[in-house]
């Protein structure tokens, strides 16, 4: 059976707590808040695979000698484009090491990177229909933050799609620099 899988960085409970506290201030917004268990930073976008064991082995080998890294998030805004908003996301400066990790993982699982999109450090907190934005009580969201996260885990995740949105399941969890 084909599974829709992807590779992502997972987030610590401490980081999740910061984001949840921020969300509480904006609970009245008519958006679909994502559950913290679904928060991730995509490194290799989704694809379909029948056998995930070789994928797990490739990920484990690829991250064995990759050191953990610090991620800095400095901004929460509507995204991905102010003319066509459909997300609330946390953005940060994309470290060179994150791009290198993404490339290494693409190579390891034999996936070609999406050349159209450059890797951008972001975390989606909420989704909404672009057509619903006109009714939002808050039209401008441009909040500066100073959040740090030590990226030290990569996960192989499966995406379960439904009418209510995607739900993600961790199929494998790998520590950076475990070799």
XYZ file of N, CA, C and O in Angstrom:
716
model
N 0.837 -1.189 0.000
C 0.000 0.000 0.000
C 0.880 1.250 0.000
O 1.807 1.360 0.788
N 0.584 2.172 -0.877
C 1.330 3.426 -0.939
C 0.980 4.319 0.240
O -0.189 4.482 0.575
N 2.007 4.888 0.844
C 1.822 5.830 1.941
C 2.328 7.189 1.492
O 3.364 7.291 0.830
N 1.611 8.243 1.874
C 2.041 9.615 1.567
C 2.936 10.054 2.720
O 2.464 10.295 3.832
N 4.235 10.127 2.449
C 5.216 10.392 3.505
C 6.006 11.658 3.192
O 6.053 12.119 2.048
N 6.639 12.200 4.237
C 7.538 13.338 4.075
C 8.503 13.343 5.248
O 8.317 12.607 6.220
N 9.533 14.164 5.144
C 10.544 14.261 6.198
C 10.517 15.669 6.767
O 10.476 16.652 6.023
N 10.554 15.751 8.102
C 10.422 17.055 8.754
C 11.214 17.101 10.050
O 11.524 16.069 10.643
N 11.497 18.323 10.482
C 12.006 18.551 11.834
C 10.796 18.594 12.752
O 9.760 19.166 12.409
N 10.942 17.999 13.924
C 9.878 18.089 14.919
C 10.252 19.169 15.937
O 11.403 19.607 15.990
N 9.279 19.587 16.722
C 9.480 20.708 17.639
C 9.336 20.259 19.091
O 8.495 19.424 19.410
N 10.125 20.868 19.942
C 10.151 20.500 21.358
C 8.867 20.930 22.073
O 8.197 21.875 21.651
N 8.557 20.274 23.186
C 7.406 20.699 23.986
C 7.531 22.154 24.452
O 6.527 22.868 24.524
N 8.731 22.619 24.750
C 8.918 24.012 25.194
C 8.546 24.986 24.068
O 7.890 26.003 24.309
N 8.958 24.680 22.859
C 8.606 25.534 21.716
C 7.100 25.491 21.493
O 6.463 26.521 21.266
N 6.520 24.312 21.563
C 5.077 24.166 21.383
C 4.319 24.997 22.423
O 3.306 25.632 22.095
N 4.809 25.020 23.647
C 4.144 25.794 24.707
C 4.149 27.287 24.375
O 3.147 27.983 24.598
N 5.258 27.793 23.846
C 5.321 29.213 23.447
C 4.280 29.520 22.378
O 3.579 30.525 22.440
N 4.221 28.646 21.382
C 3.286 28.873 20.274
C 1.838 28.772 20.744
O 0.988 29.564 20.327
N 1.545 27.836 21.631
C 0.184 27.708 22.161
C -0.210 28.942 22.971
O -1.343 29.418 22.877
N 0.727 29.473 23.757
C 0.453 30.688 24.535
C 0.170 31.854 23.584
O -0.725 32.671 23.839
N 0.909 31.935 22.484
C 0.667 32.990 21.500
C -0.720 32.821 20.884
O -1.463 33.795 20.745
N -1.081 31.597 20.532
C -2.383 31.324 19.911
C -3.549 31.764 20.798
O -4.565 32.234 20.293
N -3.393 31.603 22.104
C -4.471 31.970 23.030
C -4.891 33.426 22.863
O -6.057 33.763 23.009
N -3.934 34.292 22.531
C -4.237 35.719 22.348
C -5.086 35.968 21.104
O -5.703 37.009 20.976
N -5.084 35.016 20.172
C -5.783 35.191 18.901
C -6.861 34.118 18.690
O -7.263 33.840 17.560
N -7.356 33.577 19.774
C -8.322 32.474 19.706
C -9.606 32.856 18.965
O -10.297 31.989 18.440
N -9.924 34.154 18.914
C -11.180 34.582 18.267
C -11.099 34.573 16.744
O -12.118 34.704 16.066
N -9.909 34.434 16.188
C -9.789 34.430 14.730
C -10.489 33.198 14.152
O -10.353 32.100 14.682
N -11.225 33.359 13.047
C -11.959 32.245 12.440
C -11.052 31.372 11.562
O -11.165 31.350 10.338
N -10.127 30.681 12.204
C -9.152 29.847 11.504
C -9.220 28.422 12.056
O -9.793 28.189 13.119
N -8.591 27.506 11.358
C -8.459 26.137 11.847
C -7.044 26.007 12.402
O -6.075 25.923 11.658
N -6.939 26.060 13.724
C -5.639 25.935 14.374
C -5.163 24.492 14.242
O -5.926 23.553 14.475
N -3.915 24.323 13.885
C -3.351 22.983 13.778
C -2.974 22.489 15.170
O -2.514 23.265 16.009
N -3.154 21.208 15.397
C -2.770 20.605 16.675
C -1.245 20.589 16.765
O -0.562 20.333 15.765
N -0.684 20.839 17.951
C 0.776 20.831 18.094
C 1.442 19.541 17.594
O 2.555 19.588 17.092
N 0.751 18.416 17.684
C 1.352 17.168 17.191
C 1.543 17.211 15.673
O 2.320 16.435 15.131
N 0.861 18.110 14.995
C 0.988 18.243 13.544
C 1.976 19.333 13.125
O 2.204 19.525 11.936
N 2.541 20.053 14.089
C 3.509 21.098 13.763
C 4.831 20.460 13.363
O 5.317 19.536 14.021
N 5.402 20.976 12.304
C 6.674 20.459 11.816
C 7.283 21.469 10.845
O 6.599 22.384 10.393
N 8.535 21.254 10.521
C 9.223 22.050 9.515
C 9.626 21.074 8.414
O 10.475 20.203 8.626
N 8.993 21.195 7.271
C 9.207 20.248 6.182
C 10.607 20.398 5.590
O 11.024 21.498 5.242
N 11.292 19.265 5.474
C 12.610 19.237 4.840
C 12.565 18.570 3.466
O 13.289 18.954 2.560
N 11.744 17.539 3.339
C 11.510 16.873 2.056
C 10.001 16.765 1.907
O 9.345 16.122 2.722
N 9.426 17.412 0.884
C 7.968 17.423 0.709
C 7.396 16.026 0.468
O 8.135 15.094 0.128
N 6.092 15.897 0.603
C 5.452 14.589 0.473
C 5.656 13.894 -0.874
O 5.727 14.540 -1.914
N 5.732 12.566 -0.771
C 5.735 11.687 -1.934
C 5.108 10.372 -1.486
O 4.861 10.175 -0.305
N 4.842 9.508 -2.437
C 4.234 8.221 -2.125
C 5.284 7.126 -2.160
O 6.125 7.091 -3.059
N 5.226 6.232 -1.174
C 6.161 5.105 -1.101
C 5.420 3.864 -0.629
O 4.512 3.961 0.202
N 5.835 2.731 -1.146
C 5.231 1.461 -0.729
C 5.950 0.889 0.475
O 5.326 0.417 1.408
N 7.273 0.911 0.436
C 8.072 0.306 1.508
C 8.846 1.407 2.221
O 9.746 2.018 1.630
N 8.509 1.653 3.475
C 9.172 2.755 4.185
C 10.436 2.330 4.925
O 11.205 3.182 5.355
N 10.682 1.034 5.067
C 11.888 0.595 5.788
C 13.177 1.118 5.144
O 14.040 1.634 5.851
N 13.340 1.029 3.818
C 14.549 1.604 3.217
C 14.633 3.124 3.412
O 15.727 3.682 3.536
N 13.498 3.788 3.450
C 13.471 5.237 3.673
C 13.977 5.535 5.080
O 14.821 6.424 5.279
N 13.494 4.801 6.057
C 13.957 4.989 7.442
C 15.460 4.776 7.553
O 16.160 5.564 8.197
N 15.954 3.724 6.925
C 17.394 3.437 6.977
C 18.200 4.560 6.329
O 19.248 4.962 6.852
N 17.706 5.079 5.220
C 18.407 6.166 4.526
C 18.437 7.436 5.378
O 19.455 8.128 5.445
N 17.326 7.736 6.054
C 17.275 8.920 6.918
C 18.254 8.766 8.074
O 19.043 9.664 8.369
N 18.204 7.608 8.717
C 19.091 7.368 9.861
C 20.554 7.539 9.468
O 21.330 8.197 10.168
N 20.926 7.004 8.335
C 22.308 7.129 7.860
C 22.649 8.588 7.528
O 23.730 9.069 7.845
N 21.710 9.295 6.909
C 21.959 10.677 6.491
C 22.140 11.632 7.664
O 22.908 12.582 7.567
N 21.425 11.415 8.758
C 21.486 12.367 9.877
C 22.504 11.973 10.945
O 22.753 12.742 11.868
N 23.087 10.801 10.803
C 24.016 10.268 11.812
C 25.145 11.240 12.152
O 25.510 11.386 13.310
N 25.685 11.907 11.157
C 26.825 12.816 11.383
C 26.453 14.281 11.155
O 27.315 15.105 10.864
N 25.187 14.597 11.297
C 24.719 15.980 11.165
C 24.449 16.530 12.558
O 23.629 15.981 13.293
N 25.120 17.584 12.907
C 24.969 18.162 14.242
C 23.630 18.887 14.382
O 23.126 19.462 13.412
N 23.070 18.887 15.586
C 21.879 19.710 15.839
C 22.194 21.177 15.521
O 23.358 21.580 15.490
N 21.151 21.960 15.294
C 21.351 23.376 14.956
C 20.301 24.226 15.659
O 19.242 23.713 16.026
N 20.619 25.491 15.819
C 19.662 26.424 16.409
C 18.869 27.104 15.298
O 19.431 27.520 14.286
N 17.562 27.183 15.519
C 16.680 27.890 14.605
C 16.146 29.116 15.331
O 15.795 29.026 16.510
N 16.092 30.230 14.642
C 15.570 31.470 15.218
C 14.334 31.899 14.439
O 14.389 32.051 13.221
N 13.270 32.102 15.178
C 12.020 32.570 14.583
C 11.789 33.996 15.046
O 11.869 34.280 16.239
N 11.500 34.888 14.098
C 11.392 36.292 14.454
C 10.093 36.980 14.076
O 9.942 38.173 14.311
N 9.134 36.231 13.505
C 7.992 36.921 12.929
C 6.794 35.976 12.839
O 6.940 34.825 12.454
N 5.622 36.470 13.173
C 4.378 35.739 12.951
C 3.505 36.618 12.065
O 3.338 37.810 12.338
N 2.966 36.032 11.004
C 2.209 36.810 10.024
C 1.227 35.918 9.284
O 1.260 34.696 9.408
N 0.383 36.561 8.487
C -0.427 35.832 7.526
C 0.490 35.429 6.384
O 1.411 36.150 6.024
N 0.228 34.283 5.797
C 1.057 33.841 4.693
C 0.253 32.988 3.736
O -0.928 32.791 3.947
N 0.846 32.475 2.738
C 2.251 32.642 2.380
C 2.528 33.931 1.619
O 3.660 34.282 1.355
N 1.440 34.649 1.308
C 1.556 35.846 0.482
C 0.478 36.810 0.975
O -0.684 36.423 1.120
N 0.842 38.033 1.246
C -0.114 38.998 1.800
C -1.285 39.302 0.871
O -2.354 39.685 1.322
N -1.095 39.127 -0.424
C -2.200 39.356 -1.368
C -3.194 38.192 -1.356
O -4.343 38.356 -1.723
N -2.724 37.021 -0.956
C -3.567 35.815 -0.948
C -3.357 35.039 0.349
O -2.887 33.904 0.324
N -3.725 35.630 1.486
C -3.455 34.950 2.760
C -4.348 33.725 2.958
O -5.526 33.741 2.612
N -3.742 32.660 3.504
C -4.503 31.463 3.841
C -3.892 30.694 5.012
O -4.351 29.628 5.369
N -2.860 31.290 5.616
C -2.167 30.666 6.739
C -1.818 31.710 7.795
O -1.689 32.887 7.491
N -1.622 31.242 8.995
C -0.876 32.006 9.994
C 0.380 31.183 10.216
O 0.301 29.980 10.503
N 1.525 31.833 10.051
C 2.760 31.084 10.208
C 3.823 31.863 10.952
O 3.791 33.083 11.029
N 4.744 31.110 11.512
C 5.903 31.634 12.216
C 7.062 31.534 11.224
O 7.287 30.475 10.645
N 7.768 32.650 11.033
C 8.867 32.665 10.067
C 10.190 32.949 10.763
O 10.224 33.582 11.818
N 11.244 32.516 10.113
C 12.579 32.792 10.625
C 13.589 32.810 9.504
O 13.288 32.441 8.365
N 14.775 33.227 9.837
C 15.887 33.225 8.888
C 16.305 31.772 8.675
O 16.531 31.042 9.628
N 16.406 31.366 7.423
C 16.753 29.977 7.110
C 18.264 29.788 7.219
O 19.015 30.336 6.409
N 18.713 29.015 8.216
C 20.163 28.798 8.339
C 20.701 27.951 7.179
O 20.008 27.060 6.680
N 21.916 28.223 6.792
C 22.564 27.469 5.717
C 22.568 25.973 6.048
O 22.349 25.136 5.174
N 22.797 25.643 7.315
C 22.857 24.233 7.732
C 21.519 23.523 7.519
O 21.486 22.325 7.264
N 20.415 24.276 7.605
C 19.098 23.675 7.382
C 18.943 23.299 5.905
O 18.458 22.211 5.575
N 19.375 24.180 5.024
C 19.358 23.885 3.594
C 20.235 22.688 3.253
O 19.865 21.834 2.444
N 21.395 22.625 3.897
C 22.304 21.499 3.665
C 21.678 20.186 4.145
O 21.799 19.157 3.476
N 20.997 20.220 5.287
C 20.324 19.026 5.795
C 19.222 18.591 4.840
O 19.081 17.404 4.524
N 18.453 19.541 4.348
C 17.390 19.227 3.395
C 17.968 18.562 2.142
O 17.445 17.545 1.669
N 19.046 19.121 1.612
C 19.685 18.551 0.422
C 20.189 17.139 0.694
O 20.012 16.232 -0.130
N 20.807 16.947 1.843
C 21.336 15.634 2.216
C 20.201 14.605 2.290
O 20.336 13.469 1.826
N 19.072 15.014 2.861
C 17.934 14.098 2.981
C 17.293 13.825 1.618
O 16.901 12.680 1.340
N 17.187 14.843 0.772
C 16.681 14.626 -0.589
C 17.535 13.567 -1.297
O 17.001 12.639 -1.914
N 18.852 13.722 -1.203
C 19.762 12.761 -1.844
C 19.594 11.365 -1.247
O 19.542 10.376 -1.968
N 19.502 11.297 0.065
C 19.428 10.004 0.753
C 18.206 9.193 0.347
O 18.279 7.968 0.236
N 17.088 9.884 0.130
C 15.845 9.171 -0.221
C 15.545 9.265 -1.721
O 14.452 8.925 -2.155
N 16.542 9.736 -2.483
C 16.448 9.786 -3.935
C 15.258 10.618 -4.426
O 14.493 10.192 -5.283
N 15.111 11.804 -3.851
C 14.057 12.740 -4.265
C 14.725 13.983 -4.837
O 15.713 14.461 -4.294
N 14.177 14.509 -5.885
C 14.705 15.750 -6.466
C 14.097 16.928 -5.710
O 12.887 16.965 -5.491
N 14.930 17.894 -5.298
C 14.393 19.083 -4.617
C 13.467 19.873 -5.538
O 13.643 19.865 -6.747
N 12.498 20.545 -4.934
C 11.616 21.425 -5.697
C 12.390 22.693 -6.009
O 12.583 23.540 -5.149
N 12.846 22.826 -7.222
C 13.654 23.979 -7.615
C 12.835 25.267 -7.634
O 13.372 26.346 -7.535
N 11.526 25.130 -7.781
C 10.685 26.324 -7.850
C 10.622 27.028 -6.503
O 10.474 28.221 -6.429
N 10.719 26.244 -5.429
C 10.595 26.830 -4.100
C 11.892 26.668 -3.327
O 12.388 25.560 -3.162
N 12.402 27.761 -2.855
C 13.582 27.739 -2.002
C 13.128 27.375 -0.592
O 12.037 27.755 -0.163
N 13.955 26.624 0.126
C 13.622 26.260 1.499
C 13.470 27.530 2.328
O 14.345 28.397 2.322
N 12.350 27.645 3.005
C 12.064 28.821 3.826
C 11.670 28.326 5.206
O 10.758 27.500 5.332
N 12.365 28.807 6.223
C 12.062 28.400 7.589
C 10.713 28.976 7.993
O 10.546 30.194 8.096
N 9.741 28.086 8.161
C 8.418 28.516 8.592
C 7.688 27.349 9.260
O 8.002 26.187 9.018
N 6.730 27.695 10.058
C 5.895 26.735 10.763
C 4.459 27.220 10.658
O 4.151 28.338 11.077
N 3.586 26.400 10.089
C 2.186 26.776 9.956
C 1.454 26.494 11.264
O 1.486 25.375 11.763
N 0.809 27.537 11.810
C 0.026 27.392 13.037
C -1.457 27.209 12.739
O -2.171 26.539 13.491
N -1.935 27.841 11.660
C -3.367 27.799 11.348
C -3.570 27.916 9.847
O -2.734 28.481 9.137
N -4.715 27.410 9.419
C -5.117 27.501 8.012
C -6.516 28.114 7.942
O -7.309 27.973 8.874
N -6.805 28.762 6.816
C -8.144 29.286 6.575
C -8.323 29.459 5.072
O -7.358 29.441 4.318
N -9.563 29.618 4.670
C -9.849 29.862 3.249
C -9.563 31.322 2.934
O -9.968 32.216 3.679
N -8.901 31.527 1.836
C -8.586 32.898 1.409
C -9.864 33.725 1.307
O -9.880 34.902 1.668
N -10.956 33.113 0.877
C -12.222 33.838 0.725
C -12.807 34.281 2.070
O -13.582 35.230 2.129
N -12.426 33.613 3.162
C -12.920 33.978 4.491
C -12.185 35.178 5.086
O -12.636 35.775 6.059
N -11.038 35.521 4.508
C -10.200 36.580 5.075
C -10.927 37.922 5.150
O -10.702 38.695 6.071
N -11.806 38.185 4.211
C -12.537 39.462 4.188
C -13.320 39.690 5.481
O -13.501 40.825 5.911
N -13.735 38.616 6.142
C -14.525 38.745 7.372
C -13.670 38.757 8.642
O -14.213 38.843 9.747
N -12.361 38.691 8.508
C -11.495 38.644 9.687
C -11.539 39.963 10.460
O -11.477 41.041 9.854
N -11.592 39.899 11.792
C -11.549 41.120 12.593
C -10.156 41.764 12.598
O -10.029 42.949 12.834
N -9.130 40.979 12.313
C -7.748 41.462 12.310
C -7.188 41.277 10.900
O -6.961 40.156 10.458
N -7.005 42.402 10.199
C -6.541 42.333 8.808
C -5.018 42.321 8.694
O -4.480 41.840 7.718
N -4.360 42.866 9.691
C -2.903 42.906 9.636
C -2.335 42.136 10.819
O -2.674 42.416 11.971
N -1.517 41.173 10.495
C -0.825 40.393 11.522
C 0.649 40.449 11.166
O 1.068 39.923 10.136
N 1.401 41.124 11.992
C 2.818 41.343 11.725
C 3.504 41.488 13.073
O 3.859 42.588 13.490
N 3.637 40.374 13.773
C 4.145 40.413 15.142
C 5.584 39.922 15.204
O 5.901 38.835 14.720
N 6.431 40.734 15.790
C 7.836 40.354 15.985
C 7.925 39.471 17.229
O 7.305 39.757 18.262
N 8.707 38.413 17.110
C 8.945 37.503 18.229
C 10.434 37.192 18.275
O 11.168 37.508 17.325
N 10.867 36.553 19.327
C 12.249 36.106 19.435
C 12.226 34.711 20.052
O 12.422 34.551 21.253
N 11.934 33.735 19.220
C 11.854 32.358 19.675
C 13.022 31.569 19.090
O 13.361 31.721 17.931
N 13.595 30.717 19.900
C 14.667 29.831 19.446
C 14.227 28.390 19.624
O 13.447 28.077 20.515
N 14.749 27.546 18.767
C 14.482 26.116 18.870
C 15.748 25.369 18.497
O 16.388 25.679 17.487
N 16.124 24.422 19.338
C 17.262 23.557 19.023
C 16.726 22.402 18.190
O 15.989 21.556 18.688
N 17.075 22.403 16.926
C 16.630 21.347 16.017
C 17.560 20.158 16.189
O 18.730 20.220 15.817
N 17.037 19.103 16.785
C 17.880 17.940 17.035
C 17.217 16.620 16.649
O 17.772 15.558 16.876
N 16.004 16.701 16.054
C 15.290 15.484 15.671
C 14.662 15.653 14.293
O 14.135 16.710 13.980
N 14.728 14.610 13.515
C 14.086 14.547 12.209
C 13.092 13.396 12.276
O 13.368 12.371 12.898
N 11.953 13.574 11.633
C 10.940 12.517 11.636
C 10.528 12.167 10.215
O 10.459 13.040 9.343
N 10.269 10.890 10.019
C 9.576 10.440 8.825
C 8.107 10.444 9.210
O 7.717 9.817 10.198
N 7.311 11.190 8.465
C 5.908 11.361 8.822
C 5.009 10.895 7.680
O 5.391 10.973 6.519
N 3.841 10.430 8.062
C 2.825 10.069 7.083
C 1.704 11.086 7.168
O 1.285 11.478 8.252
N 1.228 11.489 6.026
C 0.156 12.464 5.926
C -1.155 11.732 5.637
O -1.257 11.011 4.647
N -2.125 11.911 6.527
C -3.459 11.357 6.342
C -4.373 12.519 5.972
O -4.616 13.397 6.799
N -4.844 12.528 4.735
C -5.653 13.636 4.247
C -7.140 13.350 4.451
O -7.588 12.227 4.274
N -7.874 14.393 4.848
C -9.329 14.277 5.005
C -9.960 15.629 4.691
O -9.253 16.628 4.518
N -11.275 15.668 4.681
C -11.979 16.931 4.410
C -11.693 17.982 5.474
O -11.729 19.168 5.208
N -11.424 17.538 6.687
C -11.162 18.484 7.775
C -9.701 18.918 7.836
O -9.320 19.695 8.698
N -8.874 18.416 6.931
C -7.468 18.799 6.909
C -6.564 17.596 7.110
O -7.028 16.484 7.344
N -5.284 17.831 7.020
C -4.308 16.756 7.161
C -4.033 16.467 8.628
O -4.073 17.359 9.473
N -3.756 15.204 8.885
C -3.303 14.773 10.197
C -2.017 13.995 9.949
O -1.917 13.260 8.961
N -1.036 14.183 10.808
C 0.273 13.595 10.565
C 0.621 12.579 11.640
O 0.342 12.785 12.823
N 1.248 11.509 11.195
C 1.668 10.433 12.091
C 3.170 10.245 11.939
O 3.676 10.146 10.814
N 3.884 10.168 13.052
C 5.325 9.934 13.019
C 5.558 8.432 12.822
O 5.100 7.615 13.615
N 6.279 8.096 11.748
C 6.595 6.700 11.436
C 8.001 6.335 11.878
O 8.318 5.158 12.024
N 8.836 7.338 12.063
C 10.207 7.136 12.501
C 10.771 8.428 13.023
O 10.476 9.493 12.485
N 11.546 8.351 14.091
C 12.113 9.523 14.744
C 13.622 9.320 14.832
O 14.076 8.269 15.302
N 14.392 10.303 14.366
C 15.835 10.153 14.236
C 16.548 11.337 14.872
O 16.228 12.485 14.570
N 17.518 11.048 15.709
C 18.275 12.089 16.404
C 19.435 12.554 15.514
O 20.187 11.722 14.989
N 19.561 13.866 15.356
C 20.699 14.407 14.613
C 21.975 14.145 15.394
O 22.017 14.306 16.624
N 23.004 13.732 14.695
C 24.312 13.518 15.324
C 24.399 12.309 16.214
O 25.265 12.232 17.079
N 23.534 11.329 16.010
C 23.524 10.142 16.873
C 24.638 9.160 16.513
O 24.748 8.114 17.139
N 25.447 9.486 15.513
C 26.501 8.550 15.086
C 27.767 8.965 15.626
O 28.735 8.765 15.984
